[in-house]
Amino acid sequence: MSDISTPEIGAVEVAPVCDDLHDPEAIVAADVLAADKAQQMAEFFSLLGDANRLRILSVLAVQEVCVGDLAAILGMSESAVSHQLRSLKAVRLVGYRKQGRHVYYYLDDHHVLELYQAVADHLDEA
Amino acid sequence: MSDISTPEIGAVEVAPVCDDLHDPEAIVAADVLAADKAQQMAEFFSLLGDANRLRILSVLAVQEVCVGDLAAILGMSESAVSHQLRSLKAVRLVGYRKQGRHVYYYLDDHHVLELYQAVADHLDEA
DNA sequence: TTGATATCTGAACATATGTTCAGATATACT
DNA sequence: AGTATATCTGAACATATGTTCAGATATCAA
């Protein structure tokens, strides 16, 4: 994690290992996902990388539900649900609406349903 | 994690908290993502939930590359790259081809590029 | 065969993650 | 006011994860 500032150039000069067998890495290096963008994307994917969060989203995809009901439906503790909702809220995947002592959460980014469905289908194929 | 066998029914009977305010959870419960399917999907998303793995995929999306070159391009140790490639290989996201002492890895599941691009675009919007 | 190169492997380590628990906050009801 | 309900919060805990390190394996070259 020391000198990734210009990984493309550095990498090519330091280790031209397979140059005689294949195209120089320079061609590939230009297209390497930038470290910071990679980190952002990874954090997003990681958010979908938990079974309980996915199940929460699957419920909210149908209709808005309050915390207690979510916990009951999913068989999770209310605290665990609350913690996960906070993560989902932080990246605007869900939103909430207060009504009395209840807090109703809803799916705020329907874009994720495409990813959700794509992976669901993908796993059904194989 | 004790009685999730029939979470839909159980949940509804145990905690009919918001019934007077909203539709019974039964409506939603029928659509809840099954725990095992959720776990499968979560494991898949988790695989994309690491910056270095995403960067590896971004390179292999362009052309096949051997382990040492990947390490050089990404500024990772060869061991770390090898470990990650094993994970990616386990779910058939990448494949490999041996040539002499080199092992060339290639993207085996071009389906993921759609997810990759979708999230990349999604982050650019916001 | 000997030595160098390329990759893999598993244990050890540090960090990240998700849940539980106890308690805080906020709202509703009487 | 006091009590119950609904949700949130942060510390503690156990587990998962990714990297490093040392060494094993395999192939090539001399």
Coordinates of C-alpha atoms (C1' of nucleotides) in Angstrom, one line a residue:
Chain A
M1 CA 0.0 0.0 0.0
S2 CA 3.0 2.3 -0.3
D3 CA 3.5 3.5 -3.9
I4 CA 0.2 2.9 -5.7
S5 CA 0.2 6.5 -6.9
T6 CA 1.2 5.6 -10.4
P7 CA 0.8 1.8 -10.4
E8 CA 0.5 1.6 -14.2
I9 CA 3.9 3.0 -15.0
G10 CA 5.7 1.6 -12.1
A11 CA 4.4 -1.9 -12.6
V12 CA 5.4 -2.0 -16.2
E13 CA 9.0 -1.0 -15.6
V14 CA 9.5 -3.1 -12.5
A15 CA 8.4 -6.4 -13.8
P16 CA 8.3 -6.9 -17.5
V17 CA 8.0 -10.7 -16.9
C18 CA 5.8 -11.9 -19.7
D19 CA 6.7 -9.3 -22.3
D20 CA 8.1 -11.9 -24.7
L21 CA 5.1 -14.0 -24.5
H22 CA 2.3 -11.5 -24.5
D23 CA 1.4 -7.9 -24.9
P24 CA 3.1 -5.6 -22.4
E25 CA 1.0 -4.9 -19.3
A26 CA 0.9 -1.3 -20.4
I27 CA -2.1 -2.0 -22.5
V28 CA -3.9 -3.4 -19.6
A29 CA -2.6 -1.0 -17.0
A30 CA -4.3 1.9 -18.7
D31 CA -7.7 0.3 -18.0
V32 CA -7.1 -0.8 -14.4
L33 CA -9.8 0.4 -12.1
A34 CA -8.5 3.2 -10.0
A35 CA -7.9 2.3 -6.3
D36 CA -10.3 4.9 -4.9
K37 CA -13.1 4.1 -7.3
A38 CA -12.5 0.4 -6.6
Q39 CA -12.9 1.1 -2.9
Q40 CA -16.2 2.9 -3.5
M41 CA -17.5 0.1 -5.6
A42 CA -16.4 -2.5 -3.1
E43 CA -18.2 -0.8 -0.3
F44 CA -21.3 -0.7 -2.3
F45 CA -21.1 -4.4 -3.2
S46 CA -20.2 -5.3 0.4
L47 CA -23.5 -3.7 1.5
L48 CA -25.3 -6.3 -0.7
G49 CA -22.9 -9.0 0.7
D50 CA -25.0 -9.9 3.7
A51 CA -27.9 -12.2 3.7
N52 CA -29.9 -10.3 6.2
R53 CA -29.5 -7.0 4.4
L54 CA -30.6 -8.6 1.2
R55 CA -33.6 -10.0 2.9
I56 CA -34.4 -6.6 4.4
L57 CA -34.3 -5.1 0.9
S58 CA -36.4 -7.9 -0.5
V59 CA -39.2 -7.0 2.0
L60 CA -38.9 -3.3 1.4
A61 CA -39.1 -3.9 -2.3
V62 CA -42.7 -4.9 -1.8
Q63 CA -43.8 -2.2 0.7
E64 CA -42.6 0.0 3.5
V65 CA -42.4 -1.7 6.8
C66 CA -41.6 -0.6 10.3
V67 CA -38.6 -1.8 12.3
G68 CA -40.4 -4.2 14.6
D69 CA -42.3 -5.9 11.8
L70 CA -39.1 -6.3 9.8
A71 CA -37.5 -8.0 12.8
A72 CA -40.5 -10.3 13.2
I73 CA -40.7 -11.1 9.6
L74 CA -37.0 -11.9 9.2
G75 CA -36.5 -13.5 12.6
M76 CA -33.9 -11.0 13.6
S77 CA -33.6 -8.9 16.7
E78 CA -34.9 -5.4 16.5
S79 CA -31.5 -4.1 17.4
A80 CA -29.8 -6.0 14.6
V81 CA -32.4 -4.8 12.1
S82 CA -31.9 -1.2 13.3
H83 CA -28.2 -1.4 12.9
Q84 CA -28.5 -2.8 9.4
L85 CA -31.0 -0.2 8.4
R86 CA -28.6 2.5 9.4
S87 CA -26.0 1.1 7.0
L88 CA -28.6 1.0 4.2
K89 CA -29.8 4.4 5.0
A90 CA -26.2 5.8 5.0
V91 CA -25.9 5.1 1.3
R92 CA -29.5 6.1 0.5
L93 CA -30.6 2.6 -0.4
V94 CA -33.5 3.0 2.0
G95 CA -35.3 6.0 3.4
Y96 CA -37.6 6.3 6.4
R97 CA -40.8 8.0 7.4
K98 CA -41.8 8.6 11.0
Q99 CA -45.3 8.0 12.1
G100 CA -45.9 8.2 15.8
R101 CA -43.4 5.9 17.6
H102 CA -43.1 3.8 14.4
V103 CA -40.5 4.4 11.8
Y104 CA -41.4 3.1 8.4
Y105 CA -38.5 2.2 6.1
Y106 CA -38.9 2.1 2.4
L107 CA -36.7 1.2 -0.6
D108 CA -35.3 4.5 -1.8
D109 CA -33.0 3.2 -4.6
H110 CA -35.0 0.9 -6.9
H111 CA -31.9 0.7 -9.0
V112 CA -30.5 -2.0 -6.7
L113 CA -33.4 -4.3 -7.6
E114 CA -31.8 -4.8 -11.0
L115 CA -28.6 -6.0 -9.4
Y116 CA -30.6 -8.1 -7.0
Q117 CA -32.5 -9.7 -9.7
A118 CA -29.5 -10.2 -12.0
V119 CA -27.6 -12.1 -9.3
A120 CA -30.7 -14.1 -8.3
D121 CA -31.2 -15.2 -11.9
H122 CA -27.5 -15.8 -12.3
L123 CA -27.4 -18.2 -9.5
D124 CA -30.5 -20.0 -10.8
E125 CA -28.8 -20.7 -14.1
A126 CA -25.8 -22.5 -12.6
Chain B
M1 CA -31.5 -18.5 14.0
S2 CA -33.8 -21.0 15.7
D3 CA -37.1 -21.2 13.9
I4 CA -36.8 -19.7 10.5
S5 CA -38.3 -22.8 8.9
T6 CA -41.5 -21.0 8.3
P7 CA -40.7 -17.4 9.1
E8 CA -43.6 -16.0 7.3
I9 CA -46.3 -17.6 9.3
G10 CA -44.5 -17.5 12.6
A11 CA -43.7 -13.8 12.3
V12 CA -47.2 -12.8 11.5
E13 CA -48.7 -14.6 14.5
V14 CA -46.0 -13.6 17.0
A15 CA -45.9 -9.8 16.4
P16 CA -49.0 -8.3 14.8
V17 CA -47.7 -4.9 15.8
C18 CA -48.7 -2.6 13.1
D19 CA -51.8 -4.5 11.9
D20 CA -54.1 -1.7 12.8
L21 CA -52.0 0.8 10.9
H22 CA -50.9 -1.0 7.8
D23 CA -51.5 -4.2 5.8
P24 CA -50.6 -7.3 7.7
E25 CA -47.0 -8.5 7.2
A26 CA -48.4 -11.6 5.6
I27 CA -48.5 -9.8 2.3
V28 CA -44.9 -9.0 2.5
A29 CA -43.8 -12.2 4.2
A30 CA -44.7 -14.3 1.1
D31 CA -42.1 -12.4 -0.9
V32 CA -39.3 -12.5 1.6
L33 CA -36.1 -13.8 0.2
A34 CA -35.4 -17.3 1.5
A35 CA -32.6 -17.5 3.9
D36 CA -30.5 -20.0 1.9
K37 CA -31.0 -18.1 -1.4
A38 CA -30.1 -14.9 0.5
Q39 CA -26.9 -16.5 1.7
Q40 CA -25.9 -17.6 -1.8
M41 CA -26.5 -14.1 -3.2
A42 CA -24.7 -12.5 -0.3
E43 CA -21.6 -14.7 -0.9
F44 CA -21.7 -13.7 -4.6
F45 CA -22.0 -10.0 -3.8
S46 CA -19.3 -10.3 -1.1
L47 CA -16.9 -11.6 -3.7
L48 CA -17.3 -8.2 -5.5
G49 CA -17.0 -6.4 -2.2
D50 CA -13.3 -6.1 -2.2
A51 CA -11.4 -3.4 -4.0
N52 CA -8.5 -5.6 -5.0
R53 CA -10.7 -8.3 -6.4
L54 CA -12.6 -5.7 -8.4
R55 CA -9.3 -4.4 -9.8
I56 CA -8.2 -7.9 -10.7
L57 CA -11.4 -8.4 -12.6
S58 CA -11.0 -5.0 -14.3
V59 CA -7.7 -6.2 -15.7
L60 CA -8.9 -9.6 -16.7
A61 CA -11.8 -7.9 -18.5
V62 CA -9.3 -6.5 -21.0
Q63 CA -7.1 -9.6 -21.5
E64 CA -5.7 -12.6 -19.8
V65 CA -2.8 -12.0 -17.5
C66 CA -0.4 -14.1 -15.5
V67 CA -0.2 -13.9 -11.7
G68 CA 3.1 -12.1 -11.5
D69 CA 2.0 -9.4 -13.9
L70 CA -1.3 -9.0 -12.1
A71 CA 0.6 -8.4 -8.9
A72 CA 2.9 -5.9 -10.6
I73 CA 0.1 -4.0 -12.2
L74 CA -2.0 -3.8 -9.1
G75 CA 0.8 -3.3 -6.6
M76 CA -0.1 -6.4 -4.7
S77 CA 2.0 -9.3 -3.5
E78 CA 1.9 -12.3 -5.7
S79 CA 0.7 -14.3 -2.8
A80 CA -2.2 -12.0 -2.1
V81 CA -3.1 -12.1 -5.8
S82 CA -3.0 -15.9 -5.8
H83 CA -5.2 -16.1 -2.8
Q84 CA -7.8 -13.8 -4.4
L85 CA -7.7 -15.6 -7.7
R86 CA -8.5 -18.8 -5.9
S87 CA -11.7 -17.2 -4.5
L88 CA -12.6 -15.9 -7.9
K89 CA -11.9 -19.3 -9.5
A90 CA -14.0 -21.1 -7.0
V91 CA -17.1 -19.5 -8.2
R92 CA -16.1 -19.6 -11.9
L93 CA -15.7 -15.9 -12.2
V94 CA -12.3 -16.5 -13.7
G95 CA -10.6 -19.4 -15.4
Y96 CA -6.9 -20.2 -16.0
R97 CA -4.6 -21.6 -18.6
K98 CA -1.2 -23.0 -17.8
Q99 CA 1.7 -22.2 -20.1
G100 CA 5.1 -23.3 -18.9
R101 CA 5.6 -21.9 -15.4
H102 CA 3.1 -19.2 -16.0
V103 CA -0.6 -19.4 -15.2
Y104 CA -2.7 -17.1 -17.2
Y105 CA -6.0 -16.1 -15.7
Y106 CA -8.9 -14.9 -17.8
L107 CA -12.4 -13.6 -17.1
D108 CA -14.7 -16.6 -17.4
D109 CA -18.0 -15.0 -16.5
H110 CA -18.5 -11.9 -18.5
H111 CA -21.9 -11.6 -16.9
V112 CA -20.3 -9.8 -13.9
L113 CA -19.1 -7.0 -16.1
E114 CA -22.8 -5.8 -16.3
L115 CA -23.0 -5.7 -12.5
Y116 CA -19.6 -4.0 -12.4
Q117 CA -20.6 -1.4 -14.9
A118 CA -24.0 -0.8 -13.3
V119 CA -22.4 0.0 -10.0
A120 CA -19.6 2.1 -11.5
D121 CA -22.2 4.2 -13.3
H122 CA -24.5 4.3 -10.3
L123 CA -21.7 5.9 -8.2
D124 CA -20.9 8.4 -10.9
E125 CA -24.5 9.6 -10.9
A126 CA -24.6 10.5 -7.2
Chain C
dT1 C1' 21.5 -32.3 -11.5
dT2 C1' 21.6 -27.7 -10.0
dG3 C1' 19.8 -23.2 -9.7
dA4 C1' 16.4 -19.8 -10.9
dT5 C1' 11.6 -18.6 -11.8
dA6 C1' 6.4 -18.8 -11.2
dT7 C1' 2.8 -20.1 -8.5
dC8 C1' 0.5 -22.1 -4.8
dT9 C1' -0.4 -23.2 0.1
dG10 C1' -1.5 -22.9 5.0
dA11 C1' -0.6 -20.8 9.5
dA12 C1' -0.4 -16.4 11.8
dC13 C1' -1.8 -12.0 12.3
dA14 C1' -4.5 -7.7 12.1
dT15 C1' -8.6 -5.7 10.8
dA16 C1' -13.5 -5.6 9.5
dT17 C1' -18.1 -7.2 10.3
dG18 C1' -22.6 -8.4 12.4
dT19 C1' -24.9 -9.6 16.5
dT20 C1' -26.1 -9.2 21.3
dC21 C1' -26.7 -6.7 25.4
dA22 C1' -27.8 -2.9 28.3
dG23 C1' -29.3 1.3 28.4
dA24 C1' -30.8 5.9 26.2
dT25 C1' -34.3 8.4 23.7
dA26 C1' -38.8 9.5 22.0
dT27 C1' -43.6 8.9 21.5
dA28 C1' -48.2 7.3 23.0
dC29 C1' -51.6 6.1 26.5
dT30 C1' -54.0 6.6 31.0
Chain D
dA1 C1' -47.2 12.7 36.0
dG2 C1' -46.2 7.7 35.2
dT3 C1' -46.1 3.5 32.3
dA4 C1' -45.6 1.0 28.1
dT5 C1' -44.1 0.8 23.3
dA6 C1' -40.9 1.6 19.4
dT7 C1' -36.5 2.6 18.0
dC8 C1' -31.9 3.8 18.4
dT9 C1' -27.1 3.7 20.3
dG10 C1' -22.5 2.2 21.6
dA11 C1' -19.5 -1.1 23.8
dA12 C1' -18.4 -5.9 23.9
dC13 C1' -18.0 -10.1 21.8
dA14 C1' -17.3 -13.7 18.3
dT15 C1' -16.6 -14.6 13.7
dA16 C1' -15.1 -13.5 9.0
dT17 C1' -11.8 -11.6 5.9
dG18 C1' -7.4 -10.2 3.6
dT19 C1' -2.6 -9.9 3.9
dT20 C1' 1.9 -11.5 5.1
dC21 C1' 5.3 -14.8 5.8
dA22 C1' 7.7 -19.1 5.2
dG23 C1' 8.0 -22.8 2.8
dA24 C1' 6.2 -26.3 -0.7
dT25 C1' 5.5 -27.5 -5.6
dA26 C1' 6.4 -27.3 -10.4
dT27 C1' 8.6 -25.8 -14.6
dC28 C1' 12.4 -24.0 -17.2
dA29 C1' 17.4 -23.3 -18.2
dA30 C1' 22.3 -24.3 -17.9

